[in-house]
Amino acid sequence: MAITGIEYAIFEHVRPQFPSGPAVLQLGEANWYGDVPLQRLRADLCKYVTDEQEQKELLEEMARCTPPGAEPNLFDLARVFWRVFVNPSVLVSIDLSGTDRSLVLDLNEPVELGNKFDLVLNLGTAEHIFNTYQVFKTIHNHTKPGGLMIHGAPFSGWVDHGFYNFQPTFWWDLAAANGYTVYGIVYAELNPLILNTIHSREQLLDMPSRKQLGGNSLLYPIYRKGEADAAFQTPMQGYYA
């Protein structure tokens, strides 16, 4: 998963919704994509990180990650981003090809980490896992009651990018079956950068007729889990239910 201009905009917008020092689980260890200027990250670091010592440490970390004349450390830059916009007390990653900080686990299989998280992130990972059911069950099981889940996945185009593109009905019916509150689903395109918040199935279904559906688009649902820690439920497609 990569932090692109899409993730940057979304996390800046939802930043006030995060609890203080959340425990965070990311499926796929994030790296820095590079379409957002580093000057913007520095400016936002100084804007949002008000503790002078922490601000100084993060600016020094950014400098270490971007040595002159050398390749930047994209994974460490992503960790700076998380500290600025999420400030996690715990950051756990599952990734078969991340850094040595990641847990090397197969998400096709059941995963039990022994704890639950305030925020679980699936930003460009689920489409690469064949066992989709297990991925979303794992996310559900590791989200605390009342915790947030933020997904990002291909919607249209993205030929041979992964196993799947996810249709709008998947996201609405997943939420309905499991009692998730849907804060919104962000429709996004990467180049040029387009972001639109979608509040209903009908709004999305109307986009093709209005020629508003791009060749390579993504959907980013933002969910809150219910307070009851119920078992994961397999959705029935709403059209047939």
PDB file of C-alpha atoms in Angstrom:
ATOM      1  CA  MET A   1       0.000   0.000   0.000  1.00  0.00           C
ATOM      2  CA  ALA A   2       1.221   3.493  -0.759  1.00  0.00           C
ATOM      3  CA  ILE A   3       0.393   6.919   0.619  1.00  0.00           C
ATOM      4  CA  THR A   4      -0.634   8.889  -2.453  1.00  0.00           C
ATOM      5  CA  GLY A   5      -2.337  12.244  -2.769  1.00  0.00           C
ATOM      6  CA  ILE A   6      -5.629  10.386  -2.225  1.00  0.00           C
ATOM      7  CA  GLU A   7      -4.645   8.996   1.180  1.00  0.00           C
ATOM      8  CA  TYR A   8      -3.076  12.322   2.103  1.00  0.00           C
ATOM      9  CA  ALA A   9      -6.312  14.216   1.463  1.00  0.00           C
ATOM     10  CA  ILE A  10      -8.513  11.624   3.174  1.00  0.00           C
ATOM     11  CA  PHE A  11      -6.430  11.392   6.330  1.00  0.00           C
ATOM     12  CA  GLU A  12      -6.114  15.149   6.604  1.00  0.00           C
ATOM     13  CA  HIS A  13      -9.914  15.358   6.428  1.00  0.00           C
ATOM     14  CA  VAL A  14     -10.706  12.561   8.923  1.00  0.00           C
ATOM     15  CA  ARG A  15      -7.824  13.349  11.290  1.00  0.00           C
ATOM     16  CA  PRO A  16     -10.117  14.946  13.921  1.00  0.00           C
ATOM     17  CA  GLN A  17     -12.104  11.666  14.145  1.00  0.00           C
ATOM     18  CA  PHE A  18      -9.149   9.668  15.481  1.00  0.00           C
ATOM     19  CA  PRO A  19      -8.863   9.037  19.223  1.00  0.00           C
ATOM     20  CA  SER A  20      -5.711  10.208  20.979  1.00  0.00           C
ATOM     21  CA  GLY A  21      -2.833   7.786  20.422  1.00  0.00           C
ATOM     22  CA  PRO A  22      -4.813   5.062  18.620  1.00  0.00           C
ATOM     23  CA  ALA A  23      -3.629   1.499  18.209  1.00  0.00           C
ATOM     24  CA  VAL A  24      -3.360   1.003  14.440  1.00  0.00           C
ATOM     25  CA  LEU A  25      -3.216  -2.116  12.277  1.00  0.00           C
ATOM     26  CA  GLN A  26      -2.323  -1.765   8.618  1.00  0.00           C
ATOM     27  CA  LEU A  27      -2.760  -4.602   6.135  1.00  0.00           C
ATOM     28  CA  GLY A  28       0.179  -3.956   3.876  1.00  0.00           C
ATOM     29  CA  GLU A  29       2.983  -1.774   5.230  1.00  0.00           C
ATOM     30  CA  ALA A  30       2.614   1.684   3.723  1.00  0.00           C
ATOM     31  CA  ASN A  31       5.330   3.454   1.797  1.00  0.00           C
ATOM     32  CA  TRP A  32       5.476   7.013   0.460  1.00  0.00           C
ATOM     33  CA  TYR A  33       4.282   7.204  -3.162  1.00  0.00           C
ATOM     34  CA  GLY A  34       5.863  10.566  -3.971  1.00  0.00           C
ATOM     35  CA  ASP A  35       3.120  12.552  -5.697  1.00  0.00           C
ATOM     36  CA  VAL A  36       2.712  14.854  -2.671  1.00  0.00           C
ATOM     37  CA  PRO A  37       5.574  17.381  -2.350  1.00  0.00           C
ATOM     38  CA  LEU A  38       7.698  16.852   0.739  1.00  0.00           C
ATOM     39  CA  GLN A  39       7.413  20.584   1.402  1.00  0.00           C
ATOM     40  CA  ARG A  40       3.700  20.033   2.053  1.00  0.00           C
ATOM     41  CA  LEU A  41       4.407  17.230   4.529  1.00  0.00           C
ATOM     42  CA  ARG A  42       6.933  19.458   6.336  1.00  0.00           C
ATOM     43  CA  ALA A  43       4.440  22.321   6.482  1.00  0.00           C
ATOM     44  CA  ASP A  44       1.690  20.079   7.834  1.00  0.00           C
ATOM     45  CA  LEU A  45       4.105  18.519  10.308  1.00  0.00           C
ATOM     46  CA  CYS A  46       4.772  21.981  11.737  1.00  0.00           C
ATOM     47  CA  LYS A  47       1.048  22.775  11.660  1.00  0.00           C
ATOM     48  CA  TYR A  48      -0.291  19.650  13.375  1.00  0.00           C
ATOM     49  CA  VAL A  49       2.570  18.561  15.655  1.00  0.00           C
ATOM     50  CA  THR A  50       2.559  21.237  18.341  1.00  0.00           C
ATOM     51  CA  ASP A  51       5.037  19.675  20.766  1.00  0.00           C
ATOM     52  CA  GLU A  52       8.345  21.366  19.938  1.00  0.00           C
ATOM     53  CA  GLN A  53      10.544  18.378  20.794  1.00  0.00           C
ATOM     54  CA  GLU A  54       8.421  15.943  18.795  1.00  0.00           C
ATOM     55  CA  GLN A  55       8.306  18.388  15.890  1.00  0.00           C
ATOM     56  CA  LYS A  56      12.099  18.690  15.951  1.00  0.00           C
ATOM     57  CA  GLU A  57      12.501  14.877  16.022  1.00  0.00           C
ATOM     58  CA  LEU A  58      10.137  14.393  13.089  1.00  0.00           C
ATOM     59  CA  LEU A  59      11.846  17.064  10.988  1.00  0.00           C
ATOM     60  CA  GLU A  60      15.171  15.359  11.691  1.00  0.00           C
ATOM     61  CA  GLU A  61      13.624  11.995  10.725  1.00  0.00           C
ATOM     62  CA  MET A  62      12.380  13.480   7.440  1.00  0.00           C
ATOM     63  CA  ALA A  63      15.881  14.774   6.716  1.00  0.00           C
ATOM     64  CA  ARG A  64      17.357  11.352   7.471  1.00  0.00           C
ATOM     65  CA  CYS A  65      14.829   9.724   5.116  1.00  0.00           C
ATOM     66  CA  THR A  66      15.711  12.046   2.229  1.00  0.00           C
ATOM     67  CA  PRO A  67      19.516  12.237   2.026  1.00  0.00           C
ATOM     68  CA  PRO A  68      20.838  14.480  -0.776  1.00  0.00           C
ATOM     69  CA  GLY A  69      21.844  12.526  -3.869  1.00  0.00           C
ATOM     70  CA  ALA A  70      20.428   9.226  -2.581  1.00  0.00           C
ATOM     71  CA  GLU A  71      17.171   7.328  -2.798  1.00  0.00           C
ATOM     72  CA  PRO A  72      14.667   8.312  -0.100  1.00  0.00           C
ATOM     73  CA  ASN A  73      13.552   5.782   2.485  1.00  0.00           C
ATOM     74  CA  LEU A  74       9.901   5.533   1.435  1.00  0.00           C
ATOM     75  CA  PHE A  75       8.753   3.274   4.273  1.00  0.00           C
ATOM     76  CA  ASP A  76      10.201   5.565   6.940  1.00  0.00           C
ATOM     77  CA  LEU A  77       8.674   8.613   5.248  1.00  0.00           C
ATOM     78  CA  ALA A  78       5.295   6.869   5.513  1.00  0.00           C
ATOM     79  CA  ARG A  79       5.864   6.421   9.247  1.00  0.00           C
ATOM     80  CA  VAL A  80       6.446  10.163   9.545  1.00  0.00           C
ATOM     81  CA  PHE A  81       3.131  10.689   7.765  1.00  0.00           C
ATOM     82  CA  TRP A  82       1.355   8.399  10.262  1.00  0.00           C
ATOM     83  CA  ARG A  83       2.821  10.281  13.214  1.00  0.00           C
ATOM     84  CA  VAL A  84       1.666  13.606  11.785  1.00  0.00           C
ATOM     85  CA  PHE A  85      -1.881  12.612  10.845  1.00  0.00           C
ATOM     86  CA  VAL A  86      -2.697   9.690  13.166  1.00  0.00           C
ATOM     87  CA  ASN A  87      -0.032   9.711  15.921  1.00  0.00           C
ATOM     88  CA  PRO A  88      -0.466   6.030  16.774  1.00  0.00           C
ATOM     89  CA  SER A  89       0.579   4.642  20.129  1.00  0.00           C
ATOM     90  CA  VAL A  90       0.901   1.244  18.406  1.00  0.00           C
ATOM     91  CA  LEU A  91       1.472   0.630  14.686  1.00  0.00           C
ATOM     92  CA  VAL A  92       1.355  -2.998  13.559  1.00  0.00           C
ATOM     93  CA  SER A  93       1.761  -4.038   9.926  1.00  0.00           C
ATOM     94  CA  ILE A  94       1.117  -7.323   8.149  1.00  0.00           C
ATOM     95  CA  ASP A  95       3.030  -7.638   4.891  1.00  0.00           C
ATOM     96  CA  LEU A  96       4.786 -10.411   2.979  1.00  0.00           C
ATOM     97  CA  SER A  97       7.198  -7.932   1.376  1.00  0.00           C
ATOM     98  CA  GLY A  98       7.438  -4.950   3.722  1.00  0.00           C
ATOM     99  CA  THR A  99      10.283  -4.045   6.054  1.00  0.00           C
ATOM    100  CA  ASP A 100      11.514  -6.200   8.928  1.00  0.00           C
ATOM    101  CA  ARG A 101       9.028  -4.326  11.150  1.00  0.00           C
ATOM    102  CA  SER A 102       6.121  -6.143   9.476  1.00  0.00           C
ATOM    103  CA  LEU A 103       4.565  -9.429  10.501  1.00  0.00           C
ATOM    104  CA  VAL A 104       4.997 -11.945   7.682  1.00  0.00           C
ATOM    105  CA  LEU A 105       1.544 -13.557   7.654  1.00  0.00           C
ATOM    106  CA  ASP A 106      -0.639 -14.943   4.869  1.00  0.00           C
ATOM    107  CA  LEU A 107      -3.923 -13.017   4.899  1.00  0.00           C
ATOM    108  CA  ASN A 108      -5.593 -15.824   2.959  1.00  0.00           C
ATOM    109  CA  GLU A 109      -5.548 -17.682   6.284  1.00  0.00           C
ATOM    110  CA  PRO A 110      -7.070 -16.790   9.655  1.00  0.00           C
ATOM    111  CA  VAL A 111      -4.889 -14.372  11.627  1.00  0.00           C
ATOM    112  CA  GLU A 112      -5.075 -13.894  15.387  1.00  0.00           C
ATOM    113  CA  LEU A 113      -2.911 -11.131  16.820  1.00  0.00           C
ATOM    114  CA  GLY A 114      -4.329 -11.374  20.332  1.00  0.00           C
ATOM    115  CA  ASN A 115      -5.607  -7.791  20.504  1.00  0.00           C
ATOM    116  CA  LYS A 116      -7.926  -5.333  18.776  1.00  0.00           C
ATOM    117  CA  PHE A 117      -7.208  -1.938  17.250  1.00  0.00           C
ATOM    118  CA  ASP A 118      -8.788   1.519  17.236  1.00  0.00           C
ATOM    119  CA  LEU A 119      -8.046   1.913  13.526  1.00  0.00           C
ATOM    120  CA  VAL A 120      -7.594  -0.807  10.891  1.00  0.00           C
ATOM    121  CA  LEU A 121      -6.327   0.175   7.441  1.00  0.00           C
ATOM    122  CA  ASN A 122      -6.770  -1.747   4.209  1.00  0.00           C
ATOM    123  CA  LEU A 123      -5.436   0.676   1.625  1.00  0.00           C
ATOM    124  CA  GLY A 124      -4.700  -1.220  -1.568  1.00  0.00           C
ATOM    125  CA  THR A 125      -4.192  -4.676  -0.060  1.00  0.00           C
ATOM    126  CA  ALA A 126      -7.443  -6.702  -0.188  1.00  0.00           C
ATOM    127  CA  GLU A 127      -7.531  -6.825  -3.998  1.00  0.00           C
ATOM    128  CA  HIS A 128      -4.260  -8.786  -3.925  1.00  0.00           C
ATOM    129  CA  ILE A 129      -5.580 -11.461  -1.523  1.00  0.00           C
ATOM    130  CA  PHE A 130      -7.515 -14.296  -3.143  1.00  0.00           C
ATOM    131  CA  ASN A 131      -9.494 -15.192  -0.022  1.00  0.00           C
ATOM    132  CA  THR A 132     -11.508 -11.980   0.195  1.00  0.00           C
ATOM    133  CA  TYR A 133     -13.872 -13.372   2.822  1.00  0.00           C
ATOM    134  CA  GLN A 134     -11.018 -14.065   5.218  1.00  0.00           C
ATOM    135  CA  VAL A 135      -9.432 -10.641   4.730  1.00  0.00           C
ATOM    136  CA  PHE A 136     -12.599  -8.783   5.718  1.00  0.00           C
ATOM    137  CA  LYS A 137     -13.285 -11.174   8.576  1.00  0.00           C
ATOM    138  CA  THR A 138      -9.759 -10.543   9.864  1.00  0.00           C
ATOM    139  CA  ILE A 139     -10.315  -6.779   9.657  1.00  0.00           C
ATOM    140  CA  HIS A 140     -13.646  -7.069  11.493  1.00  0.00           C
ATOM    141  CA  ASN A 141     -12.215  -9.319  14.211  1.00  0.00           C
ATOM    142  CA  HIS A 142      -9.283  -6.999  14.885  1.00  0.00           C
ATOM    143  CA  THR A 143     -11.278  -3.755  15.090  1.00  0.00           C
ATOM    144  CA  LYS A 144     -12.363  -2.668  18.549  1.00  0.00           C
ATOM    145  CA  PRO A 145     -16.068  -2.015  19.129  1.00  0.00           C
ATOM    146  CA  GLY A 146     -16.541   1.596  18.046  1.00  0.00           C
ATOM    147  CA  GLY A 147     -13.262   1.508  16.105  1.00  0.00           C
ATOM    148  CA  LEU A 148     -12.657   2.832  12.605  1.00  0.00           C
ATOM    149  CA  MET A 149     -11.941   0.903   9.407  1.00  0.00           C
ATOM    150  CA  ILE A 150     -10.646   2.713   6.332  1.00  0.00           C
ATOM    151  CA  HIS A 151     -10.477   0.799   3.062  1.00  0.00           C
ATOM    152  CA  GLY A 152      -9.152   1.699  -0.365  1.00  0.00           C
ATOM    153  CA  ALA A 153      -9.543  -0.541  -3.401  1.00  0.00           C
ATOM    154  CA  PRO A 154      -9.921  -0.442  -7.203  1.00  0.00           C
ATOM    155  CA  PHE A 155     -13.392   0.216  -8.580  1.00  0.00           C
ATOM    156  CA  SER A 156     -13.002   0.548 -12.376  1.00  0.00           C
ATOM    157  CA  GLY A 157     -10.050  -0.073 -14.660  1.00  0.00           C
ATOM    158  CA  TRP A 158      -6.799  -1.157 -12.979  1.00  0.00           C
ATOM    159  CA  VAL A 159      -6.385  -3.982 -15.497  1.00  0.00           C
ATOM    160  CA  ASP A 160      -4.468  -6.926 -13.976  1.00  0.00           C
ATOM    161  CA  HIS A 161      -3.549  -4.865 -10.907  1.00  0.00           C
ATOM    162  CA  GLY A 162      -4.873  -7.516  -8.516  1.00  0.00           C
ATOM    163  CA  PHE A 163      -7.395 -10.337  -8.341  1.00  0.00           C
ATOM    164  CA  TYR A 164     -10.403  -8.055  -7.899  1.00  0.00           C
ATOM    165  CA  ASN A 165     -12.064  -4.704  -8.417  1.00  0.00           C
ATOM    166  CA  PHE A 166     -14.707  -4.004  -5.752  1.00  0.00           C
ATOM    167  CA  GLN A 167     -18.161  -2.792  -6.766  1.00  0.00           C
ATOM    168  CA  PRO A 168     -20.170  -0.267  -4.710  1.00  0.00           C
ATOM    169  CA  THR A 169     -22.653  -2.958  -3.660  1.00  0.00           C
ATOM    170  CA  PHE A 170     -19.804  -4.811  -1.926  1.00  0.00           C
ATOM    171  CA  TRP A 171     -19.129  -1.852   0.376  1.00  0.00           C
ATOM    172  CA  TRP A 172     -22.743  -0.956   1.142  1.00  0.00           C
ATOM    173  CA  ASP A 173     -23.770  -4.563   1.774  1.00  0.00           C
ATOM    174  CA  LEU A 174     -20.683  -5.325   3.883  1.00  0.00           C
ATOM    175  CA  ALA A 175     -21.609  -2.379   6.121  1.00  0.00           C
ATOM    176  CA  ALA A 176     -25.288  -3.331   6.286  1.00  0.00           C
ATOM    177  CA  ALA A 177     -24.584  -6.960   7.203  1.00  0.00           C
ATOM    178  CA  ASN A 178     -22.239  -5.997  10.030  1.00  0.00           C
ATOM    179  CA  GLY A 179     -23.884  -2.874  11.381  1.00  0.00           C
ATOM    180  CA  TYR A 180     -21.078  -0.518  10.386  1.00  0.00           C
ATOM    181  CA  THR A 181     -21.755   3.206  10.323  1.00  0.00           C
ATOM    182  CA  VAL A 182     -20.748   4.513   6.885  1.00  0.00           C
ATOM    183  CA  TYR A 183     -19.219   7.972   7.241  1.00  0.00           C
ATOM    184  CA  GLY A 184     -18.857   8.139   3.505  1.00  0.00           C
ATOM    185  CA  ILE A 185     -17.324   6.450   0.503  1.00  0.00           C
ATOM    186  CA  VAL A 186     -14.758   8.542  -1.320  1.00  0.00           C
ATOM    187  CA  TYR A 187     -14.630   8.126  -5.095  1.00  0.00           C
ATOM    188  CA  ALA A 188     -11.063   8.803  -6.230  1.00  0.00           C
ATOM    189  CA  GLU A 189      -8.843   8.958  -9.281  1.00  0.00           C
ATOM    190  CA  LEU A 190      -5.099   9.306  -8.946  1.00  0.00           C
ATOM    191  CA  ASN A 191      -3.967  11.138 -12.066  1.00  0.00           C
ATOM    192  CA  PRO A 192      -5.274  13.766 -12.250  1.00  0.00           C
ATOM    193  CA  LEU A 193      -6.292  13.763  -8.592  1.00  0.00           C
ATOM    194  CA  ILE A 194     -10.092  13.607  -8.180  1.00  0.00           C
ATOM    195  CA  LEU A 195     -11.914  13.123  -4.866  1.00  0.00           C
ATOM    196  CA  ASN A 196     -15.690  13.055  -4.395  1.00  0.00           C
ATOM    197  CA  THR A 197     -17.570  11.935  -1.289  1.00  0.00           C
ATOM    198  CA  ILE A 198     -20.397   9.522  -2.069  1.00  0.00           C
ATOM    199  CA  HIS A 199     -23.324   9.244   0.357  1.00  0.00           C
ATOM    200  CA  SER A 200     -25.616   6.744  -1.378  1.00  0.00           C
ATOM    201  CA  ARG A 201     -25.628   3.811  -3.801  1.00  0.00           C
ATOM    202  CA  GLU A 202     -27.760   5.856  -6.175  1.00  0.00           C
ATOM    203  CA  GLN A 203     -25.170   8.619  -6.376  1.00  0.00           C
ATOM    204  CA  LEU A 204     -22.536   6.144  -7.545  1.00  0.00           C
ATOM    205  CA  LEU A 205     -24.850   4.265  -9.887  1.00  0.00           C
ATOM    206  CA  ASP A 206     -25.689   7.537 -11.606  1.00  0.00           C
ATOM    207  CA  MET A 207     -22.052   8.352 -12.382  1.00  0.00           C
ATOM    208  CA  PRO A 208     -21.659   6.264 -15.583  1.00  0.00           C
ATOM    209  CA  SER A 209     -24.701   7.869 -17.228  1.00  0.00           C
ATOM    210  CA  ARG A 210     -23.230  11.275 -16.401  1.00  0.00           C
ATOM    211  CA  LYS A 211     -19.844  10.172 -17.805  1.00  0.00           C
ATOM    212  CA  GLN A 212     -18.259  10.782 -14.391  1.00  0.00           C
ATOM    213  CA  LEU A 213     -16.679   7.342 -14.027  1.00  0.00           C
ATOM    214  CA  GLY A 214     -12.992   7.355 -14.877  1.00  0.00           C
ATOM    215  CA  GLY A 215     -10.967   4.608 -16.486  1.00  0.00           C
ATOM    216  CA  ASN A 216      -8.925   3.943 -13.331  1.00  0.00           C
ATOM    217  CA  SER A 217     -10.970   4.767 -10.257  1.00  0.00           C
ATOM    218  CA  LEU A 218     -10.955   3.680  -6.620  1.00  0.00           C
ATOM    219  CA  LEU A 219     -13.394   3.663  -3.725  1.00  0.00           C
ATOM    220  CA  TYR A 220     -12.411   4.502  -0.146  1.00  0.00           C
ATOM    221  CA  PRO A 221     -15.109   3.520   2.387  1.00  0.00           C
ATOM    222  CA  ILE A 222     -14.809   4.871   5.927  1.00  0.00           C
ATOM    223  CA  TYR A 223     -16.629   2.755   8.531  1.00  0.00           C
ATOM    224  CA  ARG A 224     -17.165   2.767  12.265  1.00  0.00           C
ATOM    225  CA  LYS A 225     -17.790  -0.614  13.884  1.00  0.00           C
ATOM    226  CA  GLY A 226     -20.768  -0.916  16.222  1.00  0.00           C
ATOM    227  CA  GLU A 227     -20.342  -0.943  19.985  1.00  0.00           C
ATOM    228  CA  ALA A 228     -21.470  -4.566  20.196  1.00  0.00           C
ATOM    229  CA  ASP A 229     -18.581  -6.890  19.346  1.00  0.00           C
ATOM    230  CA  ALA A 230     -20.688  -9.175  17.150  1.00  0.00           C
ATOM    231  CA  ALA A 231     -19.298 -11.956  14.962  1.00  0.00           C
ATOM    232  CA  PHE A 232     -18.525 -11.165  11.340  1.00  0.00           C
ATOM    233  CA  GLN A 233     -21.505 -11.666   9.014  1.00  0.00           C
ATOM    234  CA  THR A 234     -21.243 -12.583   5.341  1.00  0.00           C
ATOM    235  CA  PRO A 235     -23.205 -10.002   3.329  1.00  0.00           C
ATOM    236  CA  MET A 236     -26.005 -10.851   0.937  1.00  0.00           C
ATOM    237  CA  GLN A 237     -26.037  -8.590  -2.098  1.00  0.00           C
ATOM    238  CA  GLY A 238     -28.675  -5.953  -1.390  1.00  0.00           C
ATOM    239  CA  TYR A 239     -30.229  -6.219  -4.827  1.00  0.00           C
ATOM    240  CA  TYR A 240     -31.261  -9.817  -4.105  1.00  0.00           C
ATOM    241  CA  ALA A 241     -31.777  -9.498  -0.343  1.00  0.00           C
TER     242      ALA A 241
END
